[in-house]
Amino acid sequence: AFPTTSGSTMRRTAAMAAFSSEYMEAESSGAAVLCAVTGCDHRACHEGPFWVVFVYLDQDEGEGVCVASAAVLLSDSSKRSNGKWCEPCSRLDLVDDAFIEARPPVLIQDALHFMLRHYEDYRRVGILKYDLNSNCLSLIDAPLEGPVIDDAAVLMAMEDDSLGLAHVERLTLNLWSRQIGSHRVASWTQRAIVDLGNLLPIQNPKEDLELLGTVEGSDTVFVTTDMGIYEINLNSLRWKKLWKTDKFCALIPYMSFYNR
């Protein structure tokens, strides 16, 4: 609920309601809740100021493109905004069949990254980046060449605080990370190639494997095989079985609970 005791508050409430409606009615959308405390390691934070980031896509029929937009709500306890919406970012034009994949975004150095897919060619993968500091959207090319089957690729927050992307193709898992070079230009580097057929118990080697999620900042992924769901650390290649079933669409691990 939002207070309506003054004209400025009423105008802000109306603007928030209008944006909420625009976001909820968008053809494709994603959101994230972030701690707004500077220097927080986010391992035990609670009840502090927070950001709510909304990213959404809509069709611009006149231009024949898909338009990406974003806005941020800062909580009342945040010193940066006193509970206001940030100004919406400038629009970013995408190809008209793009949509945001229904997976949690990845936070890397004050920027959120969302996986993009395409209705007409679902096997194409892209990355939509929203920078919290500059309030700008940009598009990052994925390091994948050729088609990508459903649930075979996932974004990661790597241990070295770089953006990572894991991809399985048949029984092979490939891992890339996006590094900043000496000329301040970012590029993808392949970090690992893992033969899952020799690592995990797999009954049917012809069945496609899936990636369900990651553990933020630990280079750990969750893989589904016909024998169940497995957690794999890509540095040590140690793994453990989590469930016998493979009937999961996504897996989001938690680090801790706060009991008040």
XYZ file of N, CA and C in Angstrom:
780
model
N 0.839 -1.187 0.000
C 0.000 0.000 0.000
C 0.869 1.230 0.000
N 0.431 2.286 -0.742
C 1.190 3.524 -0.832
C 0.378 4.665 -0.236
N 0.992 5.525 0.611
C 0.258 6.632 1.212
C -0.166 7.651 0.173
N -1.273 8.349 0.457
C -1.791 9.351 -0.488
C -2.139 10.618 0.269
N -1.226 11.105 1.092
C -1.500 12.253 1.944
C -1.083 13.572 1.339
N -0.457 13.548 0.168
C -0.043 14.804 -0.461
C -0.138 14.673 -1.956
N -0.115 15.838 -2.636
C -0.196 15.826 -4.093
C 0.989 15.136 -4.723
N 2.211 15.383 -4.199
C 3.399 14.744 -4.773
C 3.356 13.236 -4.579
N 2.865 12.802 -3.401
C 2.753 11.366 -3.150
C 1.725 10.746 -4.069
N 0.618 11.442 -4.298
C -0.416 10.922 -5.192
C 0.112 10.793 -6.609
N 0.890 11.779 -7.056
C 1.451 11.702 -8.408
C 2.430 10.534 -8.504
N 3.244 10.349 -7.453
C 4.190 9.241 -7.466
C 3.454 7.910 -7.476
N 2.390 7.814 -6.668
C 1.601 6.588 -6.621
C 0.977 6.289 -7.973
N 0.461 7.325 -8.640
C -0.135 7.134 -9.967
C 0.910 6.667 -10.961
N 2.108 7.252 -10.888
C 3.177 6.835 -11.800
C 3.582 5.392 -11.545
N 3.660 5.009 -10.267
C 4.011 3.635 -9.922
C 2.952 2.664 -10.408
N 1.680 3.027 -10.233
C 0.595 2.160 -10.685
C 0.617 2.009 -12.198
N 0.885 3.127 -12.904
C 0.935 3.079 -14.365
C 2.064 2.178 -14.833
N 3.252 2.318 -14.183
C 4.356 1.462 -14.595
C 4.073 0.006 -14.258
N 3.503 -0.260 -13.055
C 3.192 -1.636 -12.678
C 2.279 -2.284 -13.695
N 1.277 -1.536 -14.171
C 0.360 -2.053 -15.174
C 1.095 -2.330 -16.480
N 1.991 -1.405 -16.860
C 2.747 -1.574 -18.100
C 3.641 -2.810 -18.023
N 4.268 -2.994 -16.863
C 5.146 -4.151 -16.676
C 4.345 -5.452 -16.700
N 3.210 -5.484 -15.969
C 2.420 -6.701 -15.871
C 1.808 -7.091 -17.200
N 1.526 -6.114 -18.064
C 0.901 -6.392 -19.351
C 1.912 -6.609 -20.471
N 3.195 -6.528 -20.155
C 4.227 -6.687 -21.180
C 4.212 -8.104 -21.736
N 4.654 -8.236 -22.977
C 4.673 -9.545 -23.621
C 5.723 -10.469 -23.006
N 6.790 -9.888 -22.450
C 7.833 -10.670 -21.801
C 8.471 -9.801 -20.735
N 8.819 -10.394 -19.588
C 9.344 -9.575 -18.493
C 10.217 -10.400 -17.565
N 11.004 -9.688 -16.759
C 11.822 -10.299 -15.726
C 12.004 -9.302 -14.600
N 12.342 -9.780 -13.408
C 12.486 -8.899 -12.261
C 13.504 -9.481 -11.290
N 14.022 -8.606 -10.404
C 14.959 -9.038 -9.379
C 14.849 -8.112 -8.182
N 15.047 -8.662 -6.979
C 15.115 -7.880 -5.743
C 16.561 -7.918 -5.257
N 17.154 -6.729 -5.043
C 18.566 -6.632 -4.701
C 18.756 -5.824 -3.428
N 19.716 -6.216 -2.611
C 20.100 -5.427 -1.443
C 20.732 -4.118 -1.920
N 20.385 -2.999 -1.280
C 20.894 -1.688 -1.682
C 21.957 -1.149 -0.736
N 22.474 -1.985 0.153
C 23.498 -1.545 1.106
C 24.873 -1.638 0.450
N 25.588 -0.521 0.367
C 26.908 -0.493 -0.242
C 27.890 -1.320 0.582
N 28.631 -2.196 -0.092
C 29.632 -3.009 0.580
C 29.103 -4.259 1.232
N 27.822 -4.540 1.133
C 27.234 -5.737 1.752
C 27.633 -6.978 0.946
N 27.968 -8.071 1.658
C 28.304 -9.305 0.950
C 27.075 -10.171 0.708
N 25.906 -9.731 1.204
C 24.607 -10.368 0.944
C 24.513 -11.796 1.480
N 25.310 -12.127 2.470
C 25.254 -13.478 3.029
C 24.309 -13.564 4.226
N 24.107 -12.460 4.915
C 23.226 -12.478 6.084
C 22.440 -11.180 6.210
N 22.250 -10.469 5.104
C 21.564 -9.178 5.165
C 20.052 -9.400 5.275
N 19.378 -8.484 5.968
C 17.933 -8.563 6.109
C 17.408 -7.214 6.580
N 16.186 -6.916 6.223
C 15.462 -5.732 6.678
C 16.140 -4.419 6.294
N 17.084 -4.431 5.367
C 17.737 -3.205 4.931
C 17.076 -2.647 3.687
N 17.605 -1.533 3.162
C 17.066 -0.983 1.922
C 17.278 -1.945 0.757
N 16.369 -1.900 -0.198
C 16.465 -2.831 -1.316
C 16.021 -2.149 -2.602
N 16.439 -2.744 -3.715
C 16.022 -2.320 -5.049
C 15.133 -3.397 -5.641
N 14.124 -2.996 -6.386
C 13.339 -3.919 -7.196
C 13.512 -3.494 -8.652
N 14.105 -4.364 -9.444
C 14.416 -4.056 -10.844
C 13.418 -4.764 -11.747
N 12.803 -4.009 -12.648
C 11.859 -4.550 -13.621
C 12.426 -4.355 -15.026
N 12.454 -5.428 -15.800
C 12.861 -5.367 -17.207
C 11.755 -6.021 -18.024
N 11.332 -5.377 -19.095
C 10.223 -5.933 -19.867
C 10.375 -5.596 -21.345
N 9.756 -6.439 -22.186
C 9.809 -6.297 -23.639
C 8.400 -6.130 -24.183
N 8.254 -5.236 -25.159
C 6.982 -5.039 -25.846
C 7.238 -4.814 -27.320
N 6.253 -5.133 -28.116
C 6.358 -4.937 -29.553
C 6.041 -3.491 -29.931
N 6.861 -2.910 -30.789
C 6.581 -1.604 -31.385
C 6.111 -1.875 -32.808
N 4.796 -1.915 -32.966
C 4.221 -2.294 -34.264
C 4.625 -1.327 -35.365
N 4.758 -0.036 -35.021
C 5.119 0.950 -36.029
C 6.528 0.759 -36.567
N 7.444 0.365 -35.667
C 8.844 0.188 -36.073
C 9.150 -1.253 -36.461
N 8.268 -2.183 -36.098
C 8.512 -3.583 -36.406
C 9.642 -4.182 -35.590
N 9.823 -3.688 -34.350
C 10.882 -4.196 -33.493
C 10.306 -4.511 -32.117
N 11.090 -5.215 -31.323
C 10.774 -5.465 -29.923
C 11.561 -4.459 -29.087
N 10.888 -3.765 -28.176
C 11.513 -2.709 -27.387
C 11.733 -3.193 -25.957
N 12.981 -3.113 -25.471
C 13.318 -3.462 -24.093
C 13.336 -2.197 -23.244
N 12.730 -2.260 -22.058
C 12.701 -1.145 -21.114
C 13.001 -1.663 -19.717
N 13.391 -0.759 -18.822
C 13.682 -1.143 -17.438
C 13.402 0.027 -16.515
N 13.076 -0.278 -15.277
C 12.900 0.732 -14.241
C 13.221 0.108 -12.899
N 13.595 0.945 -11.925
C 14.019 0.469 -10.616
C 13.240 1.201 -9.531
N 12.721 0.458 -8.577
C 12.089 1.024 -7.393
C 13.040 0.842 -6.220
N 13.369 1.930 -5.523
C 14.206 1.873 -4.343
C 13.336 2.030 -3.109
N 13.577 1.210 -2.107
C 12.736 1.213 -0.917
C 12.881 2.518 -0.146
N 11.934 2.787 0.752
C 11.911 4.043 1.486
C 13.143 4.260 2.343
N 13.781 3.174 2.799
C 14.952 3.320 3.656
C 16.237 3.532 2.883
N 16.148 3.526 1.552
C 17.340 3.749 0.744
C 17.688 5.230 0.717
N 18.926 5.562 0.966
C 19.360 6.954 0.969
C 19.445 7.529 -0.439
N 19.418 6.643 -1.448
C 19.613 7.120 -2.807
C 18.338 7.683 -3.411
N 17.161 7.263 -2.919
C 15.965 7.665 -3.649
C 14.777 8.018 -2.780
N 14.832 7.732 -1.490
C 13.695 7.995 -0.616
C 12.416 7.315 -1.104
N 12.536 6.100 -1.596
C 11.368 5.320 -1.975
C 10.745 5.697 -3.295
N 11.514 6.206 -4.246
C 10.966 6.634 -5.528
C 11.368 5.678 -6.630
N 10.625 5.774 -7.737
C 11.040 5.095 -8.955
C 12.182 5.882 -9.574
N 13.212 5.170 -10.038
C 14.227 5.819 -10.867
C 13.608 6.149 -12.224
N 14.209 7.096 -12.906
C 13.740 7.406 -14.250
C 13.905 6.176 -15.140
N 12.888 5.817 -15.941
C 13.028 4.668 -16.846
C 14.217 4.845 -17.779
N 14.879 3.762 -18.082
C 16.036 3.846 -18.965
C 15.590 4.097 -20.399
N 16.540 4.499 -21.230
C 16.235 4.690 -22.644
C 15.936 3.335 -23.274
N 15.087 3.323 -24.282
C 14.670 2.073 -24.908
C 15.804 1.437 -25.692
N 15.743 0.129 -25.767
C 16.703 -0.634 -26.556
C 15.922 -1.477 -27.536
N 16.172 -1.279 -28.822
C 15.466 -2.024 -29.857
C 16.125 -3.385 -30.078
N 15.289 -4.433 -30.075
C 15.739 -5.791 -30.332
C 14.986 -6.339 -31.539
N 15.382 -7.510 -32.009
C 14.617 -8.141 -33.079
C 13.228 -8.466 -32.548
N 12.234 -8.456 -33.421
C 10.838 -8.446 -32.979
C 10.346 -9.750 -32.372
N 11.145 -10.835 -32.399
C 10.667 -12.094 -31.832
C 11.381 -12.444 -30.525
N 12.061 -11.488 -29.903
C 12.821 -11.768 -28.684
C 11.907 -11.874 -27.470
N 12.310 -12.694 -26.495
C 11.617 -12.737 -25.215
C 12.621 -13.137 -24.133
N 12.307 -12.790 -22.875
C 13.175 -13.085 -21.740
C 12.868 -14.486 -21.225
N 13.885 -15.317 -21.127
C 13.687 -16.675 -20.647
C 13.306 -16.663 -19.169
N 12.442 -17.584 -18.765
C 11.929 -17.626 -17.391
C 12.937 -18.272 -16.451
N 14.057 -17.582 -16.239
C 15.082 -18.004 -15.295
C 15.533 -16.794 -14.483
N 16.065 -16.995 -13.278
C 16.548 -15.856 -12.494
C 17.678 -15.131 -13.217
N 17.702 -13.790 -13.178
C 18.824 -13.063 -13.768
C 20.076 -13.235 -12.919
N 21.227 -12.898 -13.492
C 22.515 -13.017 -12.805
C 23.074 -11.623 -12.564
N 23.479 -11.353 -11.315
C 24.043 -10.057 -10.942
C 25.563 -10.131 -10.979
N 26.185 -9.282 -11.821
C 27.633 -9.198 -11.933
C 28.025 -7.724 -11.881
N 28.749 -7.321 -10.838
C 29.295 -5.963 -10.744
C 28.250 -4.897 -11.067
N 27.185 -4.873 -10.299
C 26.128 -3.866 -10.421
C 25.428 -3.901 -11.778
N 25.370 -5.060 -12.401
C 24.627 -5.215 -13.647
C 23.888 -6.547 -13.626
N 22.617 -6.511 -14.031
C 21.810 -7.720 -14.130
C 21.847 -8.240 -15.560
N 21.886 -9.560 -15.691
C 21.949 -10.195 -17.008
C 20.796 -11.188 -17.140
N 20.020 -11.044 -18.204
C 18.872 -11.888 -18.486
C 19.140 -12.670 -19.770
N 18.746 -13.937 -19.776
C 18.876 -14.751 -20.988
C 17.748 -14.432 -21.949
N 18.097 -14.207 -23.208
C 17.116 -13.935 -24.254
C 16.974 -15.141 -25.166
N 15.734 -15.387 -25.581
C 15.437 -16.384 -26.612
C 14.628 -15.708 -27.712
N 14.245 -16.494 -28.726
C 13.513 -15.946 -29.861
C 12.394 -16.910 -30.253
N 11.199 -16.348 -30.457
C 10.033 -17.173 -30.775
C 10.212 -17.918 -32.099
N 10.694 -17.219 -33.119
C 10.783 -17.838 -34.436
C 11.956 -18.810 -34.532
N 13.010 -18.550 -33.764
C 14.157 -19.450 -33.736
C 14.552 -19.632 -32.284
N 13.847 -20.526 -31.585
C 13.996 -20.667 -30.141
C 15.402 -21.092 -29.743
N 16.139 -21.636 -30.677
C 17.465 -22.137 -30.339
C 18.535 -21.048 -30.347
N 18.176 -19.838 -30.725
C 19.116 -18.714 -30.638
C 19.141 -18.181 -29.212
N 20.331 -17.800 -28.737
C 20.511 -17.319 -27.377
C 21.199 -15.961 -27.394
N 20.718 -15.030 -26.580
C 21.360 -13.741 -26.393
C 21.304 -13.362 -24.922
N 21.937 -12.254 -24.565
C 21.986 -11.814 -23.169
C 21.639 -10.336 -23.105
N 20.625 -10.000 -22.306
C 20.218 -8.619 -22.099
C 20.820 -8.134 -20.784
N 21.588 -7.049 -20.839
C 22.284 -6.514 -19.661
C 21.659 -5.197 -19.233
N 21.361 -5.084 -17.931
C 20.892 -3.810 -17.366
C 21.903 -3.338 -16.333
N 22.525 -2.168 -16.577
C 23.514 -1.593 -15.678
C 22.825 -0.683 -14.677
N 22.936 -1.012 -13.392
C 22.263 -0.236 -12.349
C 22.860 1.151 -12.188
N 24.163 1.308 -12.444
C 24.809 2.598 -12.261
C 24.472 3.581 -13.377
N 24.499 3.111 -14.615
C 24.231 3.988 -15.753
C 22.763 4.001 -16.159
N 21.953 3.067 -15.597
C 20.539 2.942 -15.954
C 20.366 2.724 -17.454
N 21.202 1.827 -17.999
C 21.182 1.570 -19.440
C 21.052 0.077 -19.713
N 20.372 -0.238 -20.798
C 20.260 -1.605 -21.297
C 21.204 -1.795 -22.479
N 21.752 -2.994 -22.602
C 22.598 -3.315 -23.751
C 22.456 -4.797 -24.059
N 22.904 -5.172 -25.231
C 22.794 -6.559 -25.693
C 24.180 -7.168 -25.785
N 24.348 -8.361 -25.238
C 25.613 -9.095 -25.292
C 25.402 -10.361 -26.107
N 26.299 -10.599 -27.042
C 26.237 -11.839 -27.814
C 26.703 -13.004 -26.949
N 26.035 -14.133 -27.067
C 26.454 -15.346 -26.369
C 27.586 -16.008 -27.148
N 28.439 -16.778 -26.474
C 29.564 -17.421 -27.161
C 29.181 -18.685 -27.907
N 27.886 -18.977 -28.018
C 27.447 -20.226 -28.620
C 27.263 -20.075 -30.122
N 27.668 -21.085 -30.846
C 27.458 -21.135 -32.278
C 26.550 -22.310 -32.594
N 25.556 -22.060 -33.443
C 24.635 -23.131 -33.779
C 23.472 -23.203 -32.816
N 22.578 -24.168 -32.994
C 21.355 -24.265 -32.199
C 21.623 -24.689 -30.766
N 20.752 -24.230 -29.869
C 20.822 -24.584 -28.456
C 19.460 -25.135 -28.054
N 19.399 -26.362 -27.588
C 18.119 -26.963 -27.227
C 17.583 -26.340 -25.939
N 16.319 -26.607 -25.646
C 15.685 -26.073 -24.440
C 16.460 -26.478 -23.190
N 16.650 -25.523 -22.274
C 17.256 -25.764 -20.959
C 18.672 -26.323 -21.043
N 19.371 -26.040 -22.132
C 20.740 -26.541 -22.274
C 21.784 -25.479 -21.959
N 21.377 -24.230 -21.708
C 22.319 -23.152 -21.407
C 21.814 -22.367 -20.208
N 22.760 -21.889 -19.385
C 22.393 -21.129 -18.197
C 23.488 -20.106 -17.906
N 23.085 -18.891 -17.488
C 24.038 -17.864 -17.087
C 24.511 -18.135 -15.662
N 25.760 -17.685 -15.358
C 26.353 -17.944 -14.056
C 27.066 -16.702 -13.531
N 27.094 -16.567 -12.200
C 27.974 -15.615 -11.534
C 29.183 -16.420 -11.060
N 30.338 -16.215 -11.713
C 31.508 -17.040 -11.459
C 32.197 -16.635 -10.151
N 33.097 -17.490 -9.670
C 33.832 -17.209 -8.446
C 34.670 -15.949 -8.552
N 35.186 -15.638 -9.739
C 36.016 -14.439 -9.912
C 35.180 -13.207 -10.240
N 33.871 -13.280 -10.015
C 32.943 -12.163 -10.234
C 32.836 -11.784 -11.704
N 33.002 -12.755 -12.578
C 32.781 -12.532 -14.005
C 31.482 -13.209 -14.409
N 30.955 -12.802 -15.561
C 29.764 -13.439 -16.109
C 30.159 -14.746 -16.769
N 29.469 -15.810 -16.423
C 29.747 -17.104 -17.021
C 28.541 -17.641 -17.764
N 28.784 -18.569 -18.656
C 27.714 -19.253 -19.366
C 28.090 -20.719 -19.503
N 27.220 -21.591 -19.010
C 27.421 -23.039 -19.136
C 26.441 -23.580 -20.169
N 26.903 -24.557 -20.946
C 26.072 -25.123 -22.018
C 26.373 -26.605 -22.150
N 25.323 -27.425 -22.203
C 25.511 -28.853 -22.445
C 25.047 -29.196 -23.859
N 25.856 -29.994 -24.530
C 25.523 -30.508 -25.865
C 25.784 -31.999 -25.840
N 24.701 -32.773 -25.875
C 24.769 -34.220 -25.663
C 25.405 -34.495 -24.294
N 26.592 -35.077 -24.226
C 27.196 -35.404 -22.936
C 28.362 -34.480 -22.583
N 28.514 -33.396 -23.315
C 29.622 -32.474 -23.079
C 29.126 -31.167 -22.486
N 29.746 -30.748 -21.396
C 29.438 -29.456 -20.784
C 30.567 -28.484 -21.091
N 30.213 -27.324 -21.649
C 31.177 -26.276 -21.961
C 30.932 -25.079 -21.053
N 32.010 -24.500 -20.554
C 31.912 -23.343 -19.666
C 32.735 -22.193 -20.226
N 32.078 -21.012 -20.350
C 32.759 -19.787 -20.774
C 32.648 -18.736 -19.673
N 33.583 -17.799 -19.661
C 33.466 -16.623 -18.796
C 33.803 -15.386 -19.621
N 33.167 -14.265 -19.261
C 33.361 -13.010 -19.989
C 34.354 -12.150 -19.216
N 35.533 -11.957 -19.792
C 36.628 -11.263 -19.132
C 36.910 -9.922 -19.803
N 37.397 -8.961 -18.989
C 37.817 -7.652 -19.496
C 39.293 -7.714 -19.836
N 39.656 -7.430 -21.102
C 41.043 -7.488 -21.538
C 41.824 -6.243 -21.199
N 43.070 -6.205 -21.640
C 43.963 -5.079 -21.334
C 43.487 -3.772 -21.942
N 42.714 -3.839 -23.009
C 42.194 -2.626 -23.657
C 40.768 -2.321 -23.209
N 40.366 -2.907 -22.074
C 39.034 -2.686 -21.507
C 37.921 -3.168 -22.421
N 38.221 -4.175 -23.212
C 37.225 -4.771 -24.095
C 36.877 -6.156 -23.556
N 35.588 -6.421 -23.386
C 35.145 -7.706 -22.842
C 35.036 -8.739 -23.957
N 35.430 -9.961 -23.659
C 35.322 -11.056 -24.625
C 35.147 -12.366 -23.860
N 34.614 -13.362 -24.565
C 34.371 -14.668 -23.964
C 35.615 -15.544 -24.038
N 35.900 -16.258 -22.953
C 37.000 -17.215 -22.889
C 36.450 -18.566 -22.440
N 36.802 -19.617 -23.158
C 36.339 -20.936 -22.763
C 37.168 -21.423 -21.577
N 36.489 -21.740 -20.472
C 37.176 -22.099 -19.235
C 37.298 -23.605 -19.046
N 36.323 -24.365 -19.525
C 36.353 -25.804 -19.257
C 35.517 -26.548 -20.276
N 35.921 -27.783 -20.551
C 35.152 -28.737 -21.345
C 35.095 -30.019 -20.525
N 33.890 -30.427 -20.132
C 33.728 -31.559 -19.218
C 32.916 -32.661 -19.902
N 33.446 -33.852 -19.925
C 32.733 -35.014 -20.460
C 31.862 -35.583 -19.348
N 30.587 -35.269 -19.376
C 29.683 -35.722 -18.319
C 29.411 -37.216 -18.400
N 29.613 -37.801 -19.584
C 29.419 -39.237 -19.727
C 30.400 -40.040 -18.892
N 31.603 -39.506 -18.702
C 32.607 -40.175 -17.875
C 32.552 -39.727 -16.420
N 31.757 -38.686 -16.152
C 31.712 -38.131 -14.801
C 30.485 -38.589 -14.021
N 29.320 -38.606 -14.681
C 28.062 -38.903 -13.995
C 27.508 -40.262 -14.428
N 26.718 -40.894 -13.552
C 26.007 -42.114 -13.971
C 24.863 -41.768 -14.915
N 24.963 -42.207 -16.167
C 23.958 -41.917 -17.188
C 23.541 -43.235 -17.839
N 22.241 -43.483 -17.826
C 21.747 -44.759 -18.356
C 21.596 -44.710 -19.872
N 21.033 -43.625 -20.380
C 20.805 -43.497 -21.819
C 21.654 -42.348 -22.357
N 22.790 -42.613 -22.972
C 23.685 -41.545 -23.453
C 23.105 -40.726 -24.601
N 21.995 -41.179 -25.190
C 21.392 -40.429 -26.293
C 20.364 -39.395 -25.812
N 20.027 -39.446 -24.533
C 19.045 -38.505 -23.999
C 19.712 -37.166 -23.703
N 19.038 -36.066 -24.081
C 19.595 -34.740 -23.866
C 19.644 -34.402 -22.376
N 20.756 -33.814 -21.947
C 20.892 -33.350 -20.580
C 20.372 -31.917 -20.469
N 20.034 -31.496 -19.246
C 19.528 -30.147 -19.010
C 20.281 -29.497 -17.864
N 20.368 -28.157 -17.915
C 20.939 -27.363 -16.835
C 19.796 -26.666 -16.112
N 19.677 -26.899 -14.805
C 18.550 -26.364 -14.037
C 18.873 -25.077 -13.310
N 20.156 -24.791 -13.083
C 20.505 -23.590 -12.339
C 21.946 -23.646 -11.875
N 22.332 -22.652 -11.064
C 23.704 -22.546 -10.580
C 23.698 -22.082 -9.127
N 24.852 -22.226 -8.466
C 25.075 -21.631 -7.155
C 25.905 -20.375 -7.372
N 25.358 -19.233 -7.010
C 25.992 -17.955 -7.302
C 27.379 -17.860 -6.682
N 28.378 -17.534 -7.521
C 29.735 -17.307 -7.050
C 30.493 -18.546 -6.642
N 30.088 -19.718 -7.127
C 30.781 -20.943 -6.703
C 31.153 -21.852 -7.863
N 30.910 -21.464 -9.097
C 31.199 -22.298 -10.270
C 30.554 -23.676 -10.150
N 29.335 -23.701 -9.595
C 28.598 -24.946 -9.403
C 27.310 -24.909 -10.214
N 27.009 -26.009 -10.910
C 25.804 -26.099 -11.725
C 24.993 -27.319 -11.303
N 23.702 -27.286 -11.667
C 22.806 -28.423 -11.434
C 22.423 -29.004 -12.789
N 22.666 -30.305 -12.947
C 22.458 -30.999 -14.220
C 21.424 -32.096 -14.026
N 20.510 -32.214 -14.987
C 19.522 -33.293 -14.987
C 19.927 -34.361 -15.991
N 19.954 -35.606 -15.535
C 20.156 -36.745 -16.417
C 18.960 -37.682 -16.253
N 18.963 -38.786 -16.980
C 17.874 -39.756 -16.846
C 17.935 -40.515 -15.521
N 19.003 -40.293 -14.746
C 19.153 -40.944 -13.445
C 18.823 -40.020 -12.274
N 18.584 -38.739 -12.563
C 18.262 -37.809 -11.490
C 18.925 -36.454 -11.680
N 18.984 -35.674 -10.590
C 19.543 -34.326 -10.605
C 20.842 -34.319 -9.811
N 21.883 -33.720 -10.410
C 23.210 -33.739 -9.819
C 23.754 -32.320 -9.660
N 24.511 -32.125 -8.591
C 25.252 -30.883 -8.376
C 26.713 -31.139 -8.730
N 27.293 -30.256 -9.580
C 28.677 -30.445 -10.025
C 29.457 -29.164 -9.780
N 30.605 -29.273 -9.097
C 31.546 -28.160 -8.995
C 32.488 -28.257 -10.185
N 32.490 -27.221 -11.041
C 33.236 -27.289 -12.290
C 34.735 -27.090 -12.101
N 35.165 -26.682 -10.904
C 36.603 -26.574 -10.630
C 37.176 -27.913 -10.176
N 36.539 -28.520 -9.187
C 37.046 -29.785 -8.646
C 36.480 -31.003 -9.363
N 35.383 -30.799 -10.124
C 34.641 -31.880 -10.785
C 34.049 -32.862 -9.774
N 33.908 -32.443 -8.539
C 33.196 -33.251 -7.563
C 31.700 -33.073 -7.761
N 30.952 -34.154 -7.545
C 29.515 -34.094 -7.762
C 28.795 -34.896 -6.682
N 27.518 -34.584 -6.540
C 26.673 -35.384 -5.654
C 25.261 -35.397 -6.206
N 24.565 -36.481 -5.943
C 23.194 -36.632 -6.411
C 22.251 -35.965 -5.422
N 21.319 -35.140 -5.949
C 20.384 -34.423 -5.097
C 19.015 -35.092 -5.048
N 18.497 -35.505 -6.211
C 17.185 -36.147 -6.287
C 17.224 -37.257 -7.320
N 16.358 -38.243 -7.113
C 16.242 -39.318 -8.095
C 15.419 -38.893 -9.297
N 14.452 -38.004 -9.083
C 13.575 -37.586 -10.179
C 14.262 -36.563 -11.063
N 13.822 -36.482 -12.310
C 14.322 -35.442 -13.211
C 13.210 -34.478 -13.605
N 12.089 -34.489 -12.866
C 10.923 -33.676 -13.213
C 10.997 -32.298 -12.558
N 12.013 -31.541 -12.916
C 12.176 -30.175 -12.439
C 12.350 -29.253 -13.635
N 11.782 -28.044 -13.550
C 11.980 -27.031 -14.591
C 13.133 -26.100 -14.253
N 13.332 -25.817 -12.961
C 14.411 -24.935 -12.518
C 14.721 -25.252 -11.070
N 15.948 -24.933 -10.663
C 16.371 -25.158 -9.293
C 17.087 -23.906 -8.813
N 16.606 -23.311 -7.708
C 17.183 -22.083 -7.171
C 17.647 -22.378 -5.746
N 18.954 -22.490 -5.508
C 19.438 -22.812 -4.158
C 19.346 -21.596 -3.237
N 19.203 -21.840 -1.934
C 19.247 -20.763 -0.956
C 20.526 -20.906 -0.123
N 21.061 -19.765 0.316
C 22.296 -19.770 1.088
C 22.032 -19.807 2.581
N 20.956 -19.134 3.039
C 20.647 -19.104 4.464
C 19.236 -18.618 4.649
N 18.698 -18.827 5.848
C 17.407 -18.297 6.226
C 17.594 -17.262 7.334
N 16.708 -16.276 7.369
C 16.677 -15.337 8.484
C 15.392 -15.549 9.241
N 15.475 -16.006 10.488
C 14.308 -16.224 11.329
C 14.206 -15.103 12.354
N 13.172 -14.308 12.227
C 13.030 -13.155 13.094
C 12.493 -13.577 14.458
